[in-house]
Coordinates of C-alpha atoms (C1' of nucleotides) in Angstrom, one line a residue:
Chain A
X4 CA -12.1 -0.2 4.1
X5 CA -13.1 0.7 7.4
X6 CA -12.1 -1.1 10.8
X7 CA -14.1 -3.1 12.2
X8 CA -13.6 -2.3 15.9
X9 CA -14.3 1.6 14.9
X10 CA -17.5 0.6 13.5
X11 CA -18.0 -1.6 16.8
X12 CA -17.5 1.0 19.0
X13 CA -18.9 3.7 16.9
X14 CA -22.1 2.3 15.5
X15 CA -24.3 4.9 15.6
X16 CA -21.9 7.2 14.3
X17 CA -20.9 5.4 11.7
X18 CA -24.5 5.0 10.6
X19 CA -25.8 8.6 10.9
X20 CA -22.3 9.9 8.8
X21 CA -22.9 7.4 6.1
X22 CA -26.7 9.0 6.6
X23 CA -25.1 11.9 4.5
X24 CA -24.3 9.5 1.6
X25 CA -27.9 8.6 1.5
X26 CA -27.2 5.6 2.7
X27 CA -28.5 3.4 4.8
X28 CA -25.9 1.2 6.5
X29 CA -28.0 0.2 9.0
X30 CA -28.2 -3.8 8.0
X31 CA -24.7 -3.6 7.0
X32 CA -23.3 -2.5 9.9
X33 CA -24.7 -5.1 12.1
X34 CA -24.0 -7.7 9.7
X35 CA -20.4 -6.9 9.8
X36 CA -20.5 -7.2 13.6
X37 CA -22.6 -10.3 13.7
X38 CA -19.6 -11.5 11.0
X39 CA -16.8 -10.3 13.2
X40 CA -18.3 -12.3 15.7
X41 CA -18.2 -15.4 13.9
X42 CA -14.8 -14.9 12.9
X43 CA -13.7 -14.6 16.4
X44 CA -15.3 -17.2 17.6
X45 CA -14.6 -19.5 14.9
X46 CA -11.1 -18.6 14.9
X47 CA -10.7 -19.2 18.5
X48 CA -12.2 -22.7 18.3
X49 CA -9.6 -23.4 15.6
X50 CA -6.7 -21.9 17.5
X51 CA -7.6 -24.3 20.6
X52 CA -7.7 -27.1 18.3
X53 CA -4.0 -26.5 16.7
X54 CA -3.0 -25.8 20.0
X55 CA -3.6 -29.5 20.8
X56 CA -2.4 -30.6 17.8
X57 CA 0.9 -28.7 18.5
X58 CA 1.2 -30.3 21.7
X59 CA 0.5 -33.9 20.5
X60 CA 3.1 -33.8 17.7
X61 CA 5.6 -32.6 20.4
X62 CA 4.7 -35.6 22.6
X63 CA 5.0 -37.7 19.5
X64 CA 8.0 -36.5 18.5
X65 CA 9.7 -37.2 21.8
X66 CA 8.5 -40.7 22.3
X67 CA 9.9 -41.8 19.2
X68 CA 13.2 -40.3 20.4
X69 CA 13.1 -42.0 22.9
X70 CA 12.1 -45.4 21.5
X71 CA 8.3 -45.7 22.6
X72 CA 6.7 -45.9 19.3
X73 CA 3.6 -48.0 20.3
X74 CA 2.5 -44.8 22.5
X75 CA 3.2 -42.4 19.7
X76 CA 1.0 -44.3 17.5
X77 CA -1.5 -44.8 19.8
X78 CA -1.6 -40.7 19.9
X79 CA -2.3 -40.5 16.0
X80 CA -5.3 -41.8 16.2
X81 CA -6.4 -38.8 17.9
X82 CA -4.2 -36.0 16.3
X83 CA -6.1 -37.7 12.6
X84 CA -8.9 -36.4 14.7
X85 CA -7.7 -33.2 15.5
X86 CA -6.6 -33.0 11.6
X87 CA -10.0 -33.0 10.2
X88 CA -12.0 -30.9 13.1
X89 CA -8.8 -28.0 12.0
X90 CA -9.8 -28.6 8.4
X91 CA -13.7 -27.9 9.0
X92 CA -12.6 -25.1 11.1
X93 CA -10.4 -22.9 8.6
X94 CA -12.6 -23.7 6.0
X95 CA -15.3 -21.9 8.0
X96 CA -13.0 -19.0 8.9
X97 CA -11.9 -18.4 5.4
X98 CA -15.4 -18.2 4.4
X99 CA -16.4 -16.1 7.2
X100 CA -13.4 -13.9 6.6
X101 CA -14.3 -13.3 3.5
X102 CA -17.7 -12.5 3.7
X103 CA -16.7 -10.2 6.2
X104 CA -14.1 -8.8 3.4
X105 CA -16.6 -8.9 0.8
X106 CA -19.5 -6.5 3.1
X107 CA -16.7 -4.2 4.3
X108 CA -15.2 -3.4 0.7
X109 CA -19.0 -2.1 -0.1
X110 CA -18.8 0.2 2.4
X111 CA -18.0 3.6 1.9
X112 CA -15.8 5.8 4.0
X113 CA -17.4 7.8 6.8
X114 CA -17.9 10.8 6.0
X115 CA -16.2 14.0 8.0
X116 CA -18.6 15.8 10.4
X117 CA -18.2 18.8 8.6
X118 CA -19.2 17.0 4.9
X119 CA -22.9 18.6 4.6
X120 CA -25.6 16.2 3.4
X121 CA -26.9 16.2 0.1
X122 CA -27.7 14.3 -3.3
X123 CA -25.7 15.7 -6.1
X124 CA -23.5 18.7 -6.9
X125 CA -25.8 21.1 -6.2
X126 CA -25.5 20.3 -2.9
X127 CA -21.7 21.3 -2.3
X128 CA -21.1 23.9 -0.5
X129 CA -19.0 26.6 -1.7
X130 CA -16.1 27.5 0.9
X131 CA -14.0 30.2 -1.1
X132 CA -14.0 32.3 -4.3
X133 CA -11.0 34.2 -5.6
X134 CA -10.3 36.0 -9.2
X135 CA -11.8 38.2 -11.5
X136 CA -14.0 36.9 -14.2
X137 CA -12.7 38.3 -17.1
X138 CA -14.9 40.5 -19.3
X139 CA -14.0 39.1 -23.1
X140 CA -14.3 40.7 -26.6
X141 CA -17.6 39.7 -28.5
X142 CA -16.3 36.9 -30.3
X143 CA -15.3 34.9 -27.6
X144 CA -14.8 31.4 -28.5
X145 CA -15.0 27.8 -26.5
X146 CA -11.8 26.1 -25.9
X147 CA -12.8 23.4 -28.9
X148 CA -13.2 26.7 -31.5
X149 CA -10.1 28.1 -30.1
X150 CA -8.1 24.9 -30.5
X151 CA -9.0 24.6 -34.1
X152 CA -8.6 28.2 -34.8
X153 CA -5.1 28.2 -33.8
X154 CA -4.3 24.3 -34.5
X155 CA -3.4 23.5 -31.0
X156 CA -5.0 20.4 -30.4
X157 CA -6.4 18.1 -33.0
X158 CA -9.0 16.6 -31.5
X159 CA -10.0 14.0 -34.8
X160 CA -6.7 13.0 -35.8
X161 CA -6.6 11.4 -32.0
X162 CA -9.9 9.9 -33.1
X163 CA -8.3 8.4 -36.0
X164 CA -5.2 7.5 -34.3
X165 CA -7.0 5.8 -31.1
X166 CA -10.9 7.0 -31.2
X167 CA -12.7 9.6 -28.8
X168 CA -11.2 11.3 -26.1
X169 CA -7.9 11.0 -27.3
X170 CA -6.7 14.3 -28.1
X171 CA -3.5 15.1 -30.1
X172 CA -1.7 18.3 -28.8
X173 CA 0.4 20.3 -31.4
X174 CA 2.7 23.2 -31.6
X175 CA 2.0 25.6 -29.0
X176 CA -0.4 23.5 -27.8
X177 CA 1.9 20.6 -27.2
X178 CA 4.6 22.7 -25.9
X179 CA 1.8 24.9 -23.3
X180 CA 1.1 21.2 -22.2
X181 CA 4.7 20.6 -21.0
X182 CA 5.2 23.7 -19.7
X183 CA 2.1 23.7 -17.3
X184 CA 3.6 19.7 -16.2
X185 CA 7.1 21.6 -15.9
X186 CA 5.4 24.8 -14.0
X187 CA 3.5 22.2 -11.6
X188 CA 6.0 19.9 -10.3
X189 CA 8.4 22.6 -9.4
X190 CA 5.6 24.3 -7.5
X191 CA 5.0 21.2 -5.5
X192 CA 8.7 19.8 -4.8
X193 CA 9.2 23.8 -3.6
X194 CA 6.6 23.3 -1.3
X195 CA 8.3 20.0 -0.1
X196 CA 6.4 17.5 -2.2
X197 CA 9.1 14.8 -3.5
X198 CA 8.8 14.0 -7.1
X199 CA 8.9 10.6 -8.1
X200 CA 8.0 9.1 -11.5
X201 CA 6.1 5.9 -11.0
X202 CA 4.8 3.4 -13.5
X203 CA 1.5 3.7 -15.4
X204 CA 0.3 0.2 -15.4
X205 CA -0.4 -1.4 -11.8
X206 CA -1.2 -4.6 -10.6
X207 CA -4.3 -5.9 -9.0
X208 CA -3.3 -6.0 -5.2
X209 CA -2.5 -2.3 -6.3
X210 CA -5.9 -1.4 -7.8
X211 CA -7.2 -3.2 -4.3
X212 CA -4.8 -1.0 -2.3
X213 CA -6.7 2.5 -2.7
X214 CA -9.9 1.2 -3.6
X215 CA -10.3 1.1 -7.5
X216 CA -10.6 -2.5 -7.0
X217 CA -13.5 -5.1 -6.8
X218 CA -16.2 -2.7 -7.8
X219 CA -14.7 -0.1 -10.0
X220 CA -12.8 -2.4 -12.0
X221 CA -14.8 -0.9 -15.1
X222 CA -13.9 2.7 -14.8
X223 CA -10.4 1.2 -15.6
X224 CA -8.6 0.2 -19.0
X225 CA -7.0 -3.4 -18.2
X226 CA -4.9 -5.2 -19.7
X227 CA -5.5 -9.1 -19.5
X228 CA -2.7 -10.5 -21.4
X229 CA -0.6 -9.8 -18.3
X230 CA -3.6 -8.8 -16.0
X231 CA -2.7 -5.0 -15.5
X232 CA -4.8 -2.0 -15.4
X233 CA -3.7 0.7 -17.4
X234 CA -3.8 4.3 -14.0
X235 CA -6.9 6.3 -13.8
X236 CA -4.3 8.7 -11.6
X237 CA -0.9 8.6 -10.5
X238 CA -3.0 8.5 -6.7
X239 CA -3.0 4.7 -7.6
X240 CA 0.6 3.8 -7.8
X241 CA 2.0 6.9 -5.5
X242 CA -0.1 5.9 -2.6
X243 CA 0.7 2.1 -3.7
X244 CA 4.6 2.8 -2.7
X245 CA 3.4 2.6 1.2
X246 CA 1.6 -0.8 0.5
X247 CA 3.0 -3.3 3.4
X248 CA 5.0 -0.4 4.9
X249 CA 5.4 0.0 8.7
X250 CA 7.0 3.2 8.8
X251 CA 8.9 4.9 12.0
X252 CA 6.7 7.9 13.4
X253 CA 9.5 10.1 12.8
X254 CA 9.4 9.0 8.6
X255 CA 6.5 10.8 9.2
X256 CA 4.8 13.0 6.8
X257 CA 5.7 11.7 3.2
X258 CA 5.1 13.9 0.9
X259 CA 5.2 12.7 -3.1
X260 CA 4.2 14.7 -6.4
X261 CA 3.8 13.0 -9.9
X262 CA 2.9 13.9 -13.3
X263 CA 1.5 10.7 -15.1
X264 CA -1.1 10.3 -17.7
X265 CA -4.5 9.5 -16.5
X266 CA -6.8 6.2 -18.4
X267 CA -10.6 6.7 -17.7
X268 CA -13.0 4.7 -19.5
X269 CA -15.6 7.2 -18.6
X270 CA -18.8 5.3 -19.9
X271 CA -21.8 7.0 -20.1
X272 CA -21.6 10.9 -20.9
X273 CA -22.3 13.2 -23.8
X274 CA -23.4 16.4 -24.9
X275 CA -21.3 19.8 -24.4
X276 CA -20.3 18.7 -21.2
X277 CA -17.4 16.8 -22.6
X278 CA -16.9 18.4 -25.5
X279 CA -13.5 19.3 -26.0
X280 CA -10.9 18.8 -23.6
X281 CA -13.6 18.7 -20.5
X282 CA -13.5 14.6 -20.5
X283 CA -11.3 12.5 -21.7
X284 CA -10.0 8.9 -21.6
X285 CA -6.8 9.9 -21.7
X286 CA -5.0 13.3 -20.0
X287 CA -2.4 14.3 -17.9
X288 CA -2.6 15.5 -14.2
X289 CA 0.4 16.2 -11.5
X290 CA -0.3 14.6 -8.0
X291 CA 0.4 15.4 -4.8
X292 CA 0.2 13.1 -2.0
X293 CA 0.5 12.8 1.6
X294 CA 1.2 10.3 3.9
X295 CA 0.0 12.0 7.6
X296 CA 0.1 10.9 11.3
X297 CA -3.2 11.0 12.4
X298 CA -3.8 14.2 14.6
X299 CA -2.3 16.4 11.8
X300 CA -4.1 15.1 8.5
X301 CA -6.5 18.1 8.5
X302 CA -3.9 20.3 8.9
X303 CA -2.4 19.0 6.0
X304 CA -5.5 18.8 4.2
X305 CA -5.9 22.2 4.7
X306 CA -1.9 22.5 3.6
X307 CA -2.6 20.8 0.5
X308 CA -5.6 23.2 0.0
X309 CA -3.6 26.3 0.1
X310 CA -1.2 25.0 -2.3
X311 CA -3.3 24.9 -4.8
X312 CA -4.9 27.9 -4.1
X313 CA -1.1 29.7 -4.6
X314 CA -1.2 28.3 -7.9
X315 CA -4.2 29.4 -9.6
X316 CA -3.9 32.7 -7.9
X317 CA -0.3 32.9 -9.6
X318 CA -1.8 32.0 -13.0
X319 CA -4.7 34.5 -12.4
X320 CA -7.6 32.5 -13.1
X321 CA -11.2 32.9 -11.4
X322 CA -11.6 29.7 -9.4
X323 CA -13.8 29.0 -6.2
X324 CA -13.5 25.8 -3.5
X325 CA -16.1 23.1 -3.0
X326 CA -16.7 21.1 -0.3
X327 CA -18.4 18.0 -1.4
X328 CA -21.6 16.9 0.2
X329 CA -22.3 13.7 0.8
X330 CA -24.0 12.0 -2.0
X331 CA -20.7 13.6 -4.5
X332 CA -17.9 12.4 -2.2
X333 CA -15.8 9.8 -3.6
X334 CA -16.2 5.8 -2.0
X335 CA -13.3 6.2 -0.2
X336 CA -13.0 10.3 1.2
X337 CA -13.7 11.4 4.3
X338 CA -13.8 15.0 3.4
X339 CA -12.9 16.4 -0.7
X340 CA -12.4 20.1 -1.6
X341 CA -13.1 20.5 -5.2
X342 CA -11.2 23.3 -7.2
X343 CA -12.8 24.7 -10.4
X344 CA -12.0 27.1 -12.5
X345 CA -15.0 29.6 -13.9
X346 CA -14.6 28.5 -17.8
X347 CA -16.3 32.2 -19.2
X348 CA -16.2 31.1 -22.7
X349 CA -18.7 28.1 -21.3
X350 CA -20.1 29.8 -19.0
X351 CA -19.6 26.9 -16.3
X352 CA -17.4 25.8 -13.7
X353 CA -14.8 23.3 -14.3
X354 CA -13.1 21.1 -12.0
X355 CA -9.5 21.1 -12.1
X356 CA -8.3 19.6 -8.9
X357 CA -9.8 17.6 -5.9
X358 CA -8.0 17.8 -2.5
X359 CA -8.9 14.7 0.1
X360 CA -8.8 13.3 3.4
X361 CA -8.9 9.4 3.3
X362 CA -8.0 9.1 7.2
X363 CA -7.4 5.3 7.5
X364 CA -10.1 4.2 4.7
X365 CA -7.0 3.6 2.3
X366 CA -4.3 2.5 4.9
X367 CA -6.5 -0.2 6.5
X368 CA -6.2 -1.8 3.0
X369 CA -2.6 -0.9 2.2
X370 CA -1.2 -2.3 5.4
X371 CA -0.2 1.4 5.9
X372 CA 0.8 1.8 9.5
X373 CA 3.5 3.5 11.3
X374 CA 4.9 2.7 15.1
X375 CA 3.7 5.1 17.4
X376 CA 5.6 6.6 20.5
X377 CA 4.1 4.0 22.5
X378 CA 5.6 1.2 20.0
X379 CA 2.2 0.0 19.1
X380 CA 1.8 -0.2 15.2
X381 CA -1.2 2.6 13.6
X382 CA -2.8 2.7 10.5
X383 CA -1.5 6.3 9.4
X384 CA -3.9 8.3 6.7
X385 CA -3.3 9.2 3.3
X386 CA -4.4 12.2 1.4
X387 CA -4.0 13.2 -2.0
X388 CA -5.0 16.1 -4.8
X389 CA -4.7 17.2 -8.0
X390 CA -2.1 20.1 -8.7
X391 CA -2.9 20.0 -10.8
X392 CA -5.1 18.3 -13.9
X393 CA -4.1 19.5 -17.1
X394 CA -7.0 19.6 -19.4
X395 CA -9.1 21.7 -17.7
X396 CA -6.4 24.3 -16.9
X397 CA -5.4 24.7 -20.4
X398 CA -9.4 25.3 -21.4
X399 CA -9.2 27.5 -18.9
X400 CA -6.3 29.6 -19.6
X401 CA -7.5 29.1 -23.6
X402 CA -11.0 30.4 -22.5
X403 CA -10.0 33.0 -19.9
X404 CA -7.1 34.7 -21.5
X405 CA -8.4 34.7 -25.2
X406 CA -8.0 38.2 -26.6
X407 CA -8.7 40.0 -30.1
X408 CA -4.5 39.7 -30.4
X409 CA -4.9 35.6 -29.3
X410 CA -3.9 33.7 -26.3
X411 CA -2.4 35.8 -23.6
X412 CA 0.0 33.1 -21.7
X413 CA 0.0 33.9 -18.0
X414 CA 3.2 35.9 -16.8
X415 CA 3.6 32.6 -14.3
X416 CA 4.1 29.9 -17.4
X417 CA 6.2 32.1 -19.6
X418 CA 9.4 31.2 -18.6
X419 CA 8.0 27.6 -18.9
X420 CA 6.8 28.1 -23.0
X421 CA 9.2 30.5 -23.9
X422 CA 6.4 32.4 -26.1
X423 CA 3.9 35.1 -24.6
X424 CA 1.2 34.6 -27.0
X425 CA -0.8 31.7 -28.8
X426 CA -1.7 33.4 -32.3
Chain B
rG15 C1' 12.3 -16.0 -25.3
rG16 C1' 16.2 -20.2 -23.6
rA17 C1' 19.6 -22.3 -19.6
rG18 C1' 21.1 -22.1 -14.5
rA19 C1' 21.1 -20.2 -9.3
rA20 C1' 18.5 -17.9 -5.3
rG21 C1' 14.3 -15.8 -2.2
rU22 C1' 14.7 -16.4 6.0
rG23 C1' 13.5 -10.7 11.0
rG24 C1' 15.3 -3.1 9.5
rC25 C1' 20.0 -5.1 7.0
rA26 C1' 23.6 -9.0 6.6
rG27 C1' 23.4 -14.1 7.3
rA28 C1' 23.0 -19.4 9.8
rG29 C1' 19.5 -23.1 9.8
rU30 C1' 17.9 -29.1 5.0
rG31 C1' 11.9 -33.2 8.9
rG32 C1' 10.9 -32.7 15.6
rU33 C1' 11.0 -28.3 21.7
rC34 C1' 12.8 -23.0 15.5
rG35 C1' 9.5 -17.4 15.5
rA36 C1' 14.2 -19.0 14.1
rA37 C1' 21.7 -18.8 15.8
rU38 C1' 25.2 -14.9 15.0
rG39 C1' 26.7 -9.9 13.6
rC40 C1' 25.2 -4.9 12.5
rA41 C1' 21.4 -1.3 13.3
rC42 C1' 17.9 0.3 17.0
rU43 C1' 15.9 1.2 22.4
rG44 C1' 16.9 1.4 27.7
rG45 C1' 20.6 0.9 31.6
rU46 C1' 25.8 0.9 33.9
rC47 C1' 30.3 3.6 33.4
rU48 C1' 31.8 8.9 31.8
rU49 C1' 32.1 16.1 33.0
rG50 C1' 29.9 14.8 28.1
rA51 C1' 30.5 11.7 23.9
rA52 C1' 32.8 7.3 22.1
rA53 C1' 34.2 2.4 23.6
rA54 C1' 33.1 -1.5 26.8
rC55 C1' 29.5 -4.2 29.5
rC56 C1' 24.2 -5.6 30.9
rA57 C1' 19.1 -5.9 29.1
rG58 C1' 15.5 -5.5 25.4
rC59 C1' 14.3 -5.6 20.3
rG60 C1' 9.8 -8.9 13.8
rA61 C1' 4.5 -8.8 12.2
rG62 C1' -0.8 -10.2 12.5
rG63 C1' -5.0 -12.5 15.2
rG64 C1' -6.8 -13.3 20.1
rU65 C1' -7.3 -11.9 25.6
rC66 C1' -9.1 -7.2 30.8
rA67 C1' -4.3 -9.2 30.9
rC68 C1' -2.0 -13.9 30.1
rA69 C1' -2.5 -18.4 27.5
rC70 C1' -2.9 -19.7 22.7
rC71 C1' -2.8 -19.4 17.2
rU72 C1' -0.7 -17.8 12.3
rC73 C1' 3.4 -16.0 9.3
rC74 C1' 10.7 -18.0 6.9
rG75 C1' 8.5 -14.7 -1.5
rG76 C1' 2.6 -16.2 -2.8
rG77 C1' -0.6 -20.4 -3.3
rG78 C1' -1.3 -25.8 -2.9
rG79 C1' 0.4 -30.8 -1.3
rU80 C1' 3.1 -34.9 1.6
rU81 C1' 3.7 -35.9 7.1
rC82 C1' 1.6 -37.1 13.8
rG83 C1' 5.0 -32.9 12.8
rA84 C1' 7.6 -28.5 7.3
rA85 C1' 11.8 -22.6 7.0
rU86 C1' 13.6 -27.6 5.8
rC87 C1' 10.5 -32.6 1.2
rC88 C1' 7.1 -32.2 -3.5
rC89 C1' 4.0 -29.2 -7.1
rU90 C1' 2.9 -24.4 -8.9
rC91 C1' 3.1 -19.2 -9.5
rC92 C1' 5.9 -14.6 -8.7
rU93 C1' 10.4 -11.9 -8.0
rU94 C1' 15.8 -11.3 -8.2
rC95 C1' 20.7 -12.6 -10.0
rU96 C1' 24.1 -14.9 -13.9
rC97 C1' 24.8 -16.5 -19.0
rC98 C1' 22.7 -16.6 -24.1
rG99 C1' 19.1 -14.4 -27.6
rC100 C1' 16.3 -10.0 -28.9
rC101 C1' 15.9 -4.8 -28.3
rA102 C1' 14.5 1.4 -27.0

RNA sequence: GGAGAAGUGGCAGAGUGGUCGAAUGCACUGGUCUUGAAAACCAGCGAGGGUCACACCUCCGGGGGUUCGAAUCCCUCCUUCUCCGCCA
């Protein structure tokens, strides 16, 4: 959610950046001023009027001490008045306030000045490109043959047990699984990330708090015997931990990493592009997060960027960087590097991790903020990226490393599956 | 699931209808003293809205109610603790 004194100030701004969305914010952003308005003015009206409220219940209170009761009931006549004019009044600031709310949770974040514009994926702009694509023997298979030719993940008996997109992982498979979770979180808590295991059903005001919740409630499994939603990432919970927090400049950056399983619901798609294991309602991912002062978040993005990068060049596989344009970036990013791995088997590039930037977009509604050096209280920003998401690794490496002999297991994971080869 | 108790500032903990945003202690910040540190002493020290700055308003788990007036009374929800039941 963005602040509304930052869009006041920054109008223009704010409308030519959310220009690169394709959007025009135009009406919006002048209705969220006009709003703020009436919430100020509203709320000052009713302030006066408690004010003499206050004041006449003092008075009131002291004259009956002191034994005048005719003169404090005269007063009540008045503070009855003062009673209903307060009622009308709040009534007409919650309403305000929450269109206000309602008009600024539509509103995307603003994009980074260095996000270019654009439509759709085609529009990203590559940034960086590193690995050899590998030349493979002529009967090369797709991750989906190579599964079943080696019974590594059964992907009907999940539809049996549960239905599409629910994969069951077996043998090797299972065990490759665990060791890429293992191989990942001691990557990231040796590059200072802390890892925490956090629950993988939140509540509402946690769906609100990073933005999955009003509008993308549906993307979301929920549970409403006990009103929960079931993660679509660990980001959801992790970045929920700093909900209500005012943290001390000097707590300053956190630093989390996380392997949960990730719920999509995922409506909509078909065809080869999710074949297999390239979309599912259910996988696993490891997290890392950030929580940044303000002046270093791009450092850190760039941090977080480089981390990954260490890790796909350590497993060896061919990868390049995205920066997302406009129209791709998610509601609530300032700025997202995507990571995806050249699947060769496919043919196509698959994305395996995506690095942002929220600056304050998440904070504002999280109540994130930390006590500067000149004591004031500031929203601090979040960031957060994938490192990484299974699925897509595991194509890759299936894809990518498949020789005449079977599955060559990168040097990197060995020590994590205790096998060499998938055959 | 059943019965009981409780939720107050960073922490501990007073406050049970009136000047209480809230005693006190600890922690923290600044100062005095000291070669330095500690101790002692002095001062400051919750959050949000609002204002150029004040004023002023809101917040004592969340929501609602009673009252001229609520941290304090009532309703409701949530959470924690104790006992019982069930159980990985």
């Amino acid at each position: 959610m963005l602040q509304v004194p930052f869009i006041r100030e920054n109008q223009d701004l704010v409308i030519a950046r959310l220009a690169k969305r394709n959007i025009d914010a135009t009406k919006m952003i002048s209705e969220a001023i006009e709003l703020d308005e009436e919430r100020r003015k509203t709320q000052t009206e009713l302030d006066n009027t408690l004010a003499e409220s206050n004041a006449l219940s003092k008075e009131i209170g002291m004259l009956y001490k002191s034994g005048k009761a005719d003169q404090a009931n005269a007063i009540k006549d008045r503070t009855a008045q003062l009673k209903e004019d307060s009622k009308a009044l709040t009534e007409k600031l919650n309403n305000t306030s929450e269109k206000l709310e309602e008009l600024l949770f539509k509103i995307p974040n603003v994009p980074h000045e260095s996000v270019p514009a654009g439509n759709t994926d085609e529009d990203n702009e590559e940034v960086f490109r590193e690995g050899d694509i590998p030349v493979l023997h002529e009967n090369a298979l797709p991750h989906w043959e190579l599964a079943k030719k080696y019974d590594i993940i059964d992907f009907e008996l999940g539809n049996k047990i549960t239905g599409a997109g629910f994969p069951v992982y077996k043998g090797k498979g299972a065990k490759l699984q665990r060791a890429l979770i293992g191989y990942f979180l001691d990557k990231n808590t040796a590059a200072g990330y802390q890892e925490v295991q956090v629950p993988h059903l939140v509540n509402e005001a946690s769906g609100f708090g990073t933005g999955q919740l009003p509008d993308k409630e549906g993307q979301m499994y929920h549970v409403t015997e006990d009103n929960l939603y079931l993660i679509p990432t660990a980001e959801v919970p992790a970045t929920n931990i700093f909900r209500d927090e005012l943290l001390k400049e000097d707590e300053l950056p956190k630093a989390l990493t996380g392997y949960t399983p990730c719920f999509r619901r995922e409506a909509g798609s078909y065809g080869a592009h999710v074949r297999g294991l390239n979309r599912l309602h259910q996988f696993d991912k490891v997290e890392i997060l950030r929580v940044e002062h303000p002046t270093r978040s791009y450092q850190a993005l760039d941090d977080m960027v480089a981390h990954v990068k260490s890790i796909l060049k350590e497993l060896k596989l061919p990868y390049r960087i995205l920066r997302l344009c406009g129209g791709d970036l998610g509601f609530t990013s300032a700025l997202t590097y995507d990571f995806e791995v050249f699947s060769t088997a496919q043919d196509r590039w698959l994305e395996i991790s995506s690095v942002s930037n929220f600056e304050t977009f998440q904070a504002n509604r999280l109540k994130l903020r930390f006590k500067n050096s000149n004591g004031k209280s500031e929203l601090a920003h979040t960031l957060n990226g994938s490192s990484l998401a299974l699925p897509r690794v595991l194509a890759g490496i299936l894809e990518n490393c498949q020789t005449e002999k079977g599955i060559k297991i990168p040097d990197a994971l060995v020590p994590y599956t205790g096998f060499d080869y998938i055959n």
